[in-house]
mmCIF file with all atom_site columns, C-alpha atoms in Angstrom:
data_model
loop_
_atom_site.group_PDB
_atom_site.id
_atom_site.type_symbol
_atom_site.label_atom_id
_atom_site.label_alt_id
_atom_site.label_comp_id
_atom_site.label_asym_id
_atom_site.label_entity_id
_atom_site.label_seq_id
_atom_site.pdbx_PDB_ins_code
_atom_site.Cartn_x
_atom_site.Cartn_y
_atom_site.Cartn_z
_atom_site.occupancy
_atom_site.B_iso_or_equiv
_atom_site.pdbx_formal_charge
_atom_site.auth_seq_id
_atom_site.auth_comp_id
_atom_site.auth_asym_id
_atom_site.auth_atom_id
_atom_site.pdbx_PDB_model_num
ATOM 1   C CA . UNK E 1 1   ? 0.167   -0.268 0.260   1.00 95.00 ? 1   UNK E CA 1
ATOM 2   C CA . UNK E 1 2   ? 1.543   3.040  -0.876  1.00 98.00 ? 2   UNK E CA 1
ATOM 3   C CA . UNK E 1 3   ? 0.953   6.203  1.432   1.00 98.00 ? 3   UNK E CA 1
ATOM 4   C CA . UNK E 1 4   ? -0.749  9.194  -0.293  1.00 98.00 ? 4   UNK E CA 1
ATOM 5   C CA . UNK E 1 5   ? -0.611  13.072 0.312   1.00 98.00 ? 5   UNK E CA 1
ATOM 6   C CA . UNK E 1 6   ? -3.460  15.088 -1.062  1.00 98.00 ? 6   UNK E CA 1
ATOM 7   C CA . UNK E 1 7   ? -2.578  19.078 -1.352  1.00 98.00 ? 7   UNK E CA 1
ATOM 8   C CA . UNK E 1 8   ? -5.365  21.304 -1.718  1.00 98.00 ? 8   UNK E CA 1
ATOM 9   C CA . UNK E 1 9   ? -7.529  18.759 -0.330  1.00 98.00 ? 9   UNK E CA 1
ATOM 10  C CA . UNK E 1 10  ? -10.176 20.934 1.689   1.00 97.00 ? 10  UNK E CA 1
ATOM 11  C CA . UNK E 1 11  ? -11.422 22.322 -1.911  1.00 96.00 ? 11  UNK E CA 1
ATOM 12  C CA . UNK E 1 12  ? -13.717 20.471 -3.938  1.00 96.00 ? 12  UNK E CA 1
ATOM 13  C CA . UNK E 1 13  ? -11.249 18.712 -6.230  1.00 96.00 ? 13  UNK E CA 1
ATOM 14  C CA . UNK E 1 14  ? -9.002  17.709 -3.100  1.00 98.00 ? 14  UNK E CA 1
ATOM 15  C CA . UNK E 1 15  ? -12.160 16.171 -1.414  1.00 98.00 ? 15  UNK E CA 1
ATOM 16  C CA . UNK E 1 16  ? -12.819 14.385 -4.696  1.00 97.00 ? 16  UNK E CA 1
ATOM 17  C CA . UNK E 1 17  ? -9.218  12.925 -4.709  1.00 98.00 ? 17  UNK E CA 1
ATOM 18  C CA . UNK E 1 18  ? -10.049 11.610 -0.777  1.00 98.00 ? 18  UNK E CA 1
ATOM 19  C CA . UNK E 1 19  ? -13.087 10.274 -1.885  1.00 97.00 ? 19  UNK E CA 1
ATOM 20  C CA . UNK E 1 20  ? -11.873 8.522  -4.296  1.00 96.00 ? 20  UNK E CA 1
ATOM 21  C CA . UNK E 1 21  ? -8.961  7.246  -2.735  1.00 97.00 ? 21  UNK E CA 1
ATOM 22  C CA . UNK E 1 22  ? -11.231 5.616  0.305   1.00 96.00 ? 22  UNK E CA 1
ATOM 23  C CA . UNK E 1 23  ? -10.700 1.981  0.285   1.00 95.00 ? 23  UNK E CA 1
ATOM 24  C CA . UNK E 1 24  ? -8.197  2.409  -2.719  1.00 97.00 ? 24  UNK E CA 1
ATOM 25  C CA . UNK E 1 25  ? -6.175  -1.040 -3.056  1.00 97.00 ? 25  UNK E CA 1
ATOM 26  C CA . UNK E 1 26  ? -2.831  0.749  -3.958  1.00 97.00 ? 26  UNK E CA 1
ATOM 27  C CA . UNK E 1 27  ? -3.368  4.145  -1.848  1.00 98.00 ? 27  UNK E CA 1
ATOM 28  C CA . UNK E 1 28  ? -3.965  4.842  1.632   1.00 98.00 ? 28  UNK E CA 1
ATOM 29  C CA . UNK E 1 29  ? -4.126  8.945  2.417   1.00 98.00 ? 29  UNK E CA 1
ATOM 30  C CA . UNK E 1 30  ? -2.090  9.501  5.369   1.00 98.00 ? 30  UNK E CA 1
ATOM 31  C CA . UNK E 1 31  ? -1.525  13.289 5.122   1.00 98.00 ? 31  UNK E CA 1
ATOM 32  C CA . UNK E 1 32  ? -3.772  16.366 3.777   1.00 98.00 ? 32  UNK E CA 1
ATOM 33  C CA . UNK E 1 33  ? -2.493  19.811 3.188   1.00 98.00 ? 33  UNK E CA 1
ATOM 34  C CA . UNK E 1 34  ? -4.108  22.885 2.486   1.00 97.00 ? 34  UNK E CA 1
ATOM 35  C CA . UNK E 1 35  ? -3.741  26.587 2.692   1.00 93.00 ? 35  UNK E CA 1
ATOM 36  C CA . UNK E 1 36  ? -2.861  28.565 5.717   1.00 92.00 ? 36  UNK E CA 1
ATOM 37  C CA . UNK E 1 37  ? -6.533  28.948 6.960   1.00 93.00 ? 37  UNK E CA 1
ATOM 38  C CA . UNK E 1 38  ? -7.107  25.514 7.517   1.00 96.00 ? 38  UNK E CA 1
ATOM 39  C CA . UNK E 1 39  ? -3.681  24.220 8.534   1.00 96.00 ? 39  UNK E CA 1
ATOM 40  C CA . UNK E 1 40  ? -3.554  22.892 12.093  1.00 96.00 ? 40  UNK E CA 1
ATOM 41  C CA . UNK E 1 41  ? -7.393  22.178 12.051  1.00 97.00 ? 41  UNK E CA 1
ATOM 42  C CA . UNK E 1 42  ? -8.597  18.674 11.586  1.00 98.00 ? 42  UNK E CA 1
ATOM 43  C CA . UNK E 1 43  ? -9.774  17.816 8.186   1.00 98.00 ? 43  UNK E CA 1
ATOM 44  C CA . UNK E 1 44  ? -13.349 17.049 9.095   1.00 97.00 ? 44  UNK E CA 1
ATOM 45  C CA . UNK E 1 45  ? -13.426 20.658 10.843  1.00 96.00 ? 45  UNK E CA 1
ATOM 46  C CA . UNK E 1 46  ? -11.678 22.270 8.024   1.00 97.00 ? 46  UNK E CA 1
ATOM 47  C CA . UNK E 1 47  ? -12.978 20.705 4.605   1.00 94.00 ? 47  UNK E CA 1
ATOM 48  C CA . UNK E 1 48  ? -16.865 21.373 4.978   1.00 93.00 ? 48  UNK E CA 1
ATOM 49  C CA . UNK E 1 49  ? -17.732 18.109 3.051   1.00 96.00 ? 49  UNK E CA 1
ATOM 50  C CA . UNK E 1 50  ? -19.451 18.751 -0.186  1.00 95.00 ? 50  UNK E CA 1
ATOM 51  C CA . UNK E 1 51  ? -19.565 15.186 -1.247  1.00 95.00 ? 51  UNK E CA 1
ATOM 52  C CA . UNK E 1 52  ? -22.734 13.045 -1.658  1.00 93.00 ? 52  UNK E CA 1
ATOM 53  C CA . UNK E 1 53  ? -20.585 9.941  0.762   1.00 94.00 ? 53  UNK E CA 1
ATOM 54  C CA . UNK E 1 54  ? -19.779 10.740 3.965   1.00 96.00 ? 54  UNK E CA 1
ATOM 55  C CA . UNK E 1 55  ? -16.413 12.209 4.827   1.00 97.00 ? 55  UNK E CA 1
ATOM 56  C CA . UNK E 1 56  ? -14.084 9.114  5.509   1.00 97.00 ? 56  UNK E CA 1
ATOM 57  C CA . UNK E 1 57  ? -13.779 8.193  8.624   1.00 96.00 ? 57  UNK E CA 1
ATOM 58  C CA . UNK E 1 58  ? -10.241 7.550  8.688   1.00 96.00 ? 58  UNK E CA 1
ATOM 59  C CA . UNK E 1 59  ? -9.246  10.949 7.119   1.00 98.00 ? 59  UNK E CA 1
ATOM 60  C CA . UNK E 1 60  ? -11.442 13.266 8.945   1.00 98.00 ? 60  UNK E CA 1
ATOM 61  C CA . UNK E 1 61  ? -9.450  13.183 12.464  1.00 98.00 ? 61  UNK E CA 1
ATOM 62  C CA . UNK E 1 62  ? -6.012  13.666 10.443  1.00 98.00 ? 62  UNK E CA 1
ATOM 63  C CA . UNK E 1 63  ? -4.681  17.307 11.028  1.00 98.00 ? 63  UNK E CA 1
ATOM 64  C CA . UNK E 1 64  ? -3.955  19.346 8.070   1.00 98.00 ? 64  UNK E CA 1
ATOM 65  C CA . UNK E 1 65  ? -0.717  20.504 7.117   1.00 98.00 ? 65  UNK E CA 1
ATOM 66  C CA . UNK E 1 66  ? 1.024   23.098 4.868   1.00 97.00 ? 66  UNK E CA 1
ATOM 67  C CA . UNK E 1 67  ? 1.256   22.558 1.553   1.00 97.00 ? 67  UNK E CA 1
ATOM 68  C CA . UNK E 1 68  ? 5.188   22.464 1.692   1.00 96.00 ? 68  UNK E CA 1
ATOM 69  C CA . UNK E 1 69  ? 7.889   19.691 1.133   1.00 97.00 ? 69  UNK E CA 1
ATOM 70  C CA . UNK E 1 70  ? 8.874   20.217 4.718   1.00 96.00 ? 70  UNK E CA 1
ATOM 71  C CA . UNK E 1 71  ? 5.410   19.649 6.687   1.00 96.00 ? 71  UNK E CA 1
ATOM 72  C CA . UNK E 1 72  ? 4.589   16.716 4.327   1.00 97.00 ? 72  UNK E CA 1
ATOM 73  C CA . UNK E 1 73  ? 6.256   13.542 5.403   1.00 92.00 ? 73  UNK E CA 1
ATOM 74  C CA . UNK E 1 74  ? 6.781   9.634  5.034   1.00 94.00 ? 74  UNK E CA 1
ATOM 75  C CA . UNK E 1 75  ? 4.566   9.353  1.819   1.00 98.00 ? 75  UNK E CA 1
ATOM 76  C CA . UNK E 1 76  ? 5.193   7.477  -1.582  1.00 98.00 ? 76  UNK E CA 1
ATOM 77  C CA . UNK E 1 77  ? 2.862   9.870  -4.048  1.00 98.00 ? 77  UNK E CA 1
ATOM 78  C CA . UNK E 1 78  ? 1.228   13.271 -3.875  1.00 98.00 ? 78  UNK E CA 1
ATOM 79  C CA . UNK E 1 79  ? -1.989  14.302 -5.307  1.00 98.00 ? 79  UNK E CA 1
ATOM 80  C CA . UNK E 1 80  ? -2.266  17.903 -6.140  1.00 98.00 ? 80  UNK E CA 1
ATOM 81  C CA . UNK E 1 81  ? -5.780  19.420 -6.464  1.00 98.00 ? 81  UNK E CA 1
ATOM 82  C CA . UNK E 1 82  ? -4.024  22.740 -6.249  1.00 98.00 ? 82  UNK E CA 1
ATOM 83  C CA . UNK E 1 83  ? -5.532  25.794 -7.914  1.00 96.00 ? 83  UNK E CA 1
ATOM 84  C CA . UNK E 1 84  ? -3.345  26.340 -10.690 1.00 94.00 ? 84  UNK E CA 1
ATOM 85  C CA . UNK E 1 85  ? -1.876  29.900 -9.763  1.00 95.00 ? 85  UNK E CA 1
ATOM 86  C CA . UNK E 1 86  ? -0.675  27.895 -6.716  1.00 96.00 ? 86  UNK E CA 1
ATOM 87  C CA . UNK E 1 87  ? 0.108   24.448 -8.151  1.00 97.00 ? 87  UNK E CA 1
ATOM 88  C CA . UNK E 1 88  ? 3.017   25.529 -10.290 1.00 97.00 ? 88  UNK E CA 1
ATOM 89  C CA . UNK E 1 89  ? 5.867   26.538 -8.125  1.00 97.00 ? 89  UNK E CA 1
ATOM 90  C CA . UNK E 1 90  ? 4.462   24.482 -5.094  1.00 98.00 ? 90  UNK E CA 1
ATOM 91  C CA . UNK E 1 91  ? 4.522   20.901 -7.324  1.00 98.00 ? 91  UNK E CA 1
ATOM 92  C CA . UNK E 1 92  ? 7.931   21.883 -8.637  1.00 98.00 ? 92  UNK E CA 1
ATOM 93  C CA . UNK E 1 93  ? 9.344   22.454 -4.982  1.00 98.00 ? 93  UNK E CA 1
ATOM 94  C CA . UNK E 1 94  ? 7.685   19.083 -4.178  1.00 98.00 ? 94  UNK E CA 1
ATOM 95  C CA . UNK E 1 95  ? 9.400   17.045 -7.132  1.00 98.00 ? 95  UNK E CA 1
ATOM 96  C CA . UNK E 1 96  ? 12.667  18.491 -6.374  1.00 98.00 ? 96  UNK E CA 1
ATOM 97  C CA . UNK E 1 97  ? 12.502  17.295 -2.761  1.00 98.00 ? 97  UNK E CA 1
ATOM 98  C CA . UNK E 1 98  ? 11.794  14.016 -4.570  1.00 98.00 ? 98  UNK E CA 1
ATOM 99  C CA . UNK E 1 99  ? 8.452   13.531 -4.539  1.00 98.00 ? 99  UNK E CA 1
ATOM 100 C CA . UNK E 1 100 ? 6.216   12.108 -7.220  1.00 98.00 ? 100 UNK E CA 1
ATOM 101 C CA . UNK E 1 101 ? 3.387   14.195 -7.725  1.00 98.00 ? 101 UNK E CA 1
ATOM 102 C CA . UNK E 1 102 ? 0.048   13.623 -9.757  1.00 98.00 ? 102 UNK E CA 1
ATOM 103 C CA . UNK E 1 103 ? -1.717  17.032 -10.597 1.00 98.00 ? 103 UNK E CA 1
ATOM 104 C CA . UNK E 1 104 ? -4.947  17.823 -11.461 1.00 96.00 ? 104 UNK E CA 1
ATOM 105 C CA . UNK E 1 105 ? -4.043  21.542 -12.206 1.00 96.00 ? 105 UNK E CA 1
ATOM 106 C CA . UNK E 1 106 ? -3.081  23.018 -15.363 1.00 95.00 ? 106 UNK E CA 1
ATOM 107 C CA . UNK E 1 107 ? 0.020   24.608 -14.264 1.00 96.00 ? 107 UNK E CA 1
ATOM 108 C CA . UNK E 1 108 ? 2.612   22.078 -16.094 1.00 97.00 ? 108 UNK E CA 1
ATOM 109 C CA . UNK E 1 109 ? 0.147   20.696 -19.031 1.00 96.00 ? 109 UNK E CA 1
ATOM 110 C CA . UNK E 1 110 ? 1.811   22.200 -21.502 1.00 95.00 ? 110 UNK E CA 1
ATOM 111 C CA . UNK E 1 111 ? 5.753   21.687 -20.554 1.00 97.00 ? 111 UNK E CA 1
ATOM 112 C CA . UNK E 1 112 ? 7.377   19.522 -22.823 1.00 97.00 ? 112 UNK E CA 1
ATOM 113 C CA . UNK E 1 113 ? 8.875   17.284 -20.404 1.00 98.00 ? 113 UNK E CA 1
ATOM 114 C CA . UNK E 1 114 ? 5.609   16.632 -18.308 1.00 98.00 ? 114 UNK E CA 1
ATOM 115 C CA . UNK E 1 115 ? 3.413   13.804 -19.148 1.00 97.00 ? 115 UNK E CA 1
ATOM 116 C CA . UNK E 1 116 ? 0.191   14.710 -19.772 1.00 96.00 ? 116 UNK E CA 1
ATOM 117 C CA . UNK E 1 117 ? -1.734  11.390 -19.293 1.00 95.00 ? 117 UNK E CA 1
ATOM 118 C CA . UNK E 1 118 ? -4.896  9.862  -20.149 1.00 94.00 ? 118 UNK E CA 1
ATOM 119 C CA . UNK E 1 119 ? -3.613  6.205  -19.579 1.00 88.00 ? 119 UNK E CA 1
ATOM 120 C CA . UNK E 1 120 ? -6.266  4.547  -21.623 1.00 89.00 ? 120 UNK E CA 1
ATOM 121 C CA . UNK E 1 121 ? -4.858  6.664  -24.561 1.00 92.00 ? 121 UNK E CA 1
ATOM 122 C CA . UNK E 1 122 ? -1.225  7.316  -23.655 1.00 93.00 ? 122 UNK E CA 1
ATOM 123 C CA . UNK E 1 123 ? 0.222   5.388  -21.080 1.00 93.00 ? 123 UNK E CA 1
ATOM 124 C CA . UNK E 1 124 ? 3.773   5.420  -22.975 1.00 94.00 ? 124 UNK E CA 1
ATOM 125 C CA . UNK E 1 125 ? 3.921   9.128  -22.219 1.00 95.00 ? 125 UNK E CA 1
ATOM 126 C CA . UNK E 1 126 ? 4.688   8.025  -18.931 1.00 96.00 ? 126 UNK E CA 1
ATOM 127 C CA . UNK E 1 127 ? 8.432   7.471  -20.261 1.00 96.00 ? 127 UNK E CA 1
ATOM 128 C CA . UNK E 1 128 ? 8.804   11.253 -20.139 1.00 97.00 ? 128 UNK E CA 1
ATOM 129 C CA . UNK E 1 129 ? 9.654   11.083 -16.662 1.00 98.00 ? 129 UNK E CA 1
ATOM 130 C CA . UNK E 1 130 ? 13.258  10.159 -17.249 1.00 98.00 ? 130 UNK E CA 1
ATOM 131 C CA . UNK E 1 131 ? 13.429  12.972 -19.400 1.00 97.00 ? 131 UNK E CA 1
ATOM 132 C CA . UNK E 1 132 ? 12.070  15.791 -16.938 1.00 98.00 ? 132 UNK E CA 1
ATOM 133 C CA . UNK E 1 133 ? 14.225  14.311 -14.430 1.00 98.00 ? 133 UNK E CA 1
ATOM 134 C CA . UNK E 1 134 ? 17.373  14.777 -16.569 1.00 98.00 ? 134 UNK E CA 1
ATOM 135 C CA . UNK E 1 135 ? 16.267  18.316 -17.691 1.00 97.00 ? 135 UNK E CA 1
ATOM 136 C CA . UNK E 1 136 ? 15.532  19.396 -14.505 1.00 98.00 ? 136 UNK E CA 1
ATOM 137 C CA . UNK E 1 137 ? 17.935  17.578 -12.143 1.00 98.00 ? 137 UNK E CA 1
ATOM 138 C CA . UNK E 1 138 ? 15.736  16.231 -9.550  1.00 97.00 ? 138 UNK E CA 1
ATOM 139 C CA . UNK E 1 139 ? 14.421  12.807 -8.556  1.00 97.00 ? 139 UNK E CA 1
ATOM 140 C CA . UNK E 1 140 ? 10.787  13.402 -7.974  1.00 98.00 ? 140 UNK E CA 1
ATOM 141 C CA . UNK E 1 141 ? 8.648   13.904 -11.099 1.00 98.00 ? 141 UNK E CA 1
ATOM 142 C CA . UNK E 1 142 ? 5.228   15.909 -12.051 1.00 98.00 ? 142 UNK E CA 1
ATOM 143 C CA . UNK E 1 143 ? 2.336   13.708 -13.991 1.00 98.00 ? 143 UNK E CA 1
ATOM 144 C CA . UNK E 1 144 ? -0.707  15.583 -14.904 1.00 97.00 ? 144 UNK E CA 1
ATOM 145 C CA . UNK E 1 145 ? -4.074  14.738 -16.706 1.00 95.00 ? 145 UNK E CA 1
ATOM 146 C CA . UNK E 1 146 ? -5.916  16.620 -19.457 1.00 93.00 ? 146 UNK E CA 1
ATOM 147 C CA . UNK E 1 147 ? -8.663  19.052 -18.962 1.00 92.00 ? 147 UNK E CA 1
ATOM 148 C CA . UNK E 1 148 ? -12.039 17.054 -17.910 1.00 88.00 ? 148 UNK E CA 1
ATOM 149 C CA . UNK E 1 149 ? -13.677 17.728 -21.374 1.00 90.00 ? 149 UNK E CA 1
ATOM 150 C CA . UNK E 1 150 ? -10.361 16.654 -23.338 1.00 89.00 ? 150 UNK E CA 1
ATOM 151 C CA . UNK E 1 151 ? -10.294 13.353 -21.269 1.00 90.00 ? 151 UNK E CA 1
ATOM 152 C CA . UNK E 1 152 ? -13.723 12.498 -21.649 1.00 91.00 ? 152 UNK E CA 1
ATOM 153 C CA . UNK E 1 153 ? -13.514 13.471 -25.871 1.00 91.00 ? 153 UNK E CA 1
ATOM 154 C CA . UNK E 1 154 ? -10.119 11.249 -26.244 1.00 90.00 ? 154 UNK E CA 1
ATOM 155 C CA . UNK E 1 155 ? -11.789 8.152  -25.097 1.00 91.00 ? 155 UNK E CA 1
ATOM 156 C CA . UNK E 1 156 ? -14.065 7.612  -28.013 1.00 92.00 ? 156 UNK E CA 1
ATOM 157 C CA . UNK E 1 157 ? -11.695 9.306  -30.410 1.00 92.00 ? 157 UNK E CA 1
ATOM 158 C CA . UNK E 1 158 ? -8.966  6.772  -29.825 1.00 92.00 ? 158 UNK E CA 1
ATOM 159 C CA . UNK E 1 159 ? -10.376 3.185  -31.040 1.00 93.00 ? 159 UNK E CA 1
ATOM 160 C CA . UNK E 1 160 ? -11.402 5.456  -34.239 1.00 94.00 ? 160 UNK E CA 1
ATOM 161 C CA . UNK E 1 161 ? -8.081  6.687  -34.842 1.00 92.00 ? 161 UNK E CA 1
ATOM 162 C CA . UNK E 1 162 ? -6.237  2.950  -34.334 1.00 93.00 ? 162 UNK E CA 1
ATOM 163 C CA . UNK E 1 163 ? -8.608  2.003  -37.080 1.00 95.00 ? 163 UNK E CA 1
ATOM 164 C CA . UNK E 1 164 ? -9.156  4.935  -39.736 1.00 95.00 ? 164 UNK E CA 1
ATOM 165 C CA . UNK E 1 165 ? -6.926  7.602  -38.579 1.00 92.00 ? 165 UNK E CA 1
ATOM 166 C CA . UNK E 1 166 ? -8.319  11.232 -37.928 1.00 87.00 ? 166 UNK E CA 1
ATOM 167 C CA . UNK E 1 167 ? -6.960  14.290 -39.502 1.00 84.00 ? 167 UNK E CA 1
#
């Protein structure tokens, strides 16, 4: 089981990360991080839970920590739900500190050495991580996803492309 941190955990996207990771066979949320306003409070107090399912019992009592590599300790992977205007620098700081960041933000989507993965479509792009590590001289990595409309649109287009091609 990989220990996971969620950055921006109290926001709506962060809550969805927490919700999706609950009971996941590979990941366990062990750290929740958010802005200065939430830091030091329990996740249950700070999150103003907006999801249809109840707040996960294992996560609710966790103390919210700052969104910095010094505050997030002993995790194997970091999921970022930070807003793009904050994510760029913070995610780079985490990658430079040796963490693997999986980001929902657009901050690094156009970086040529950052894989923008839709696993059903382009899983081979994960190989960009080695180039990113060489280019940026860090041990961590940033991986991002396409925006939601592109993600959904590419799923039905990929089999058409594979069989007939698309221009």
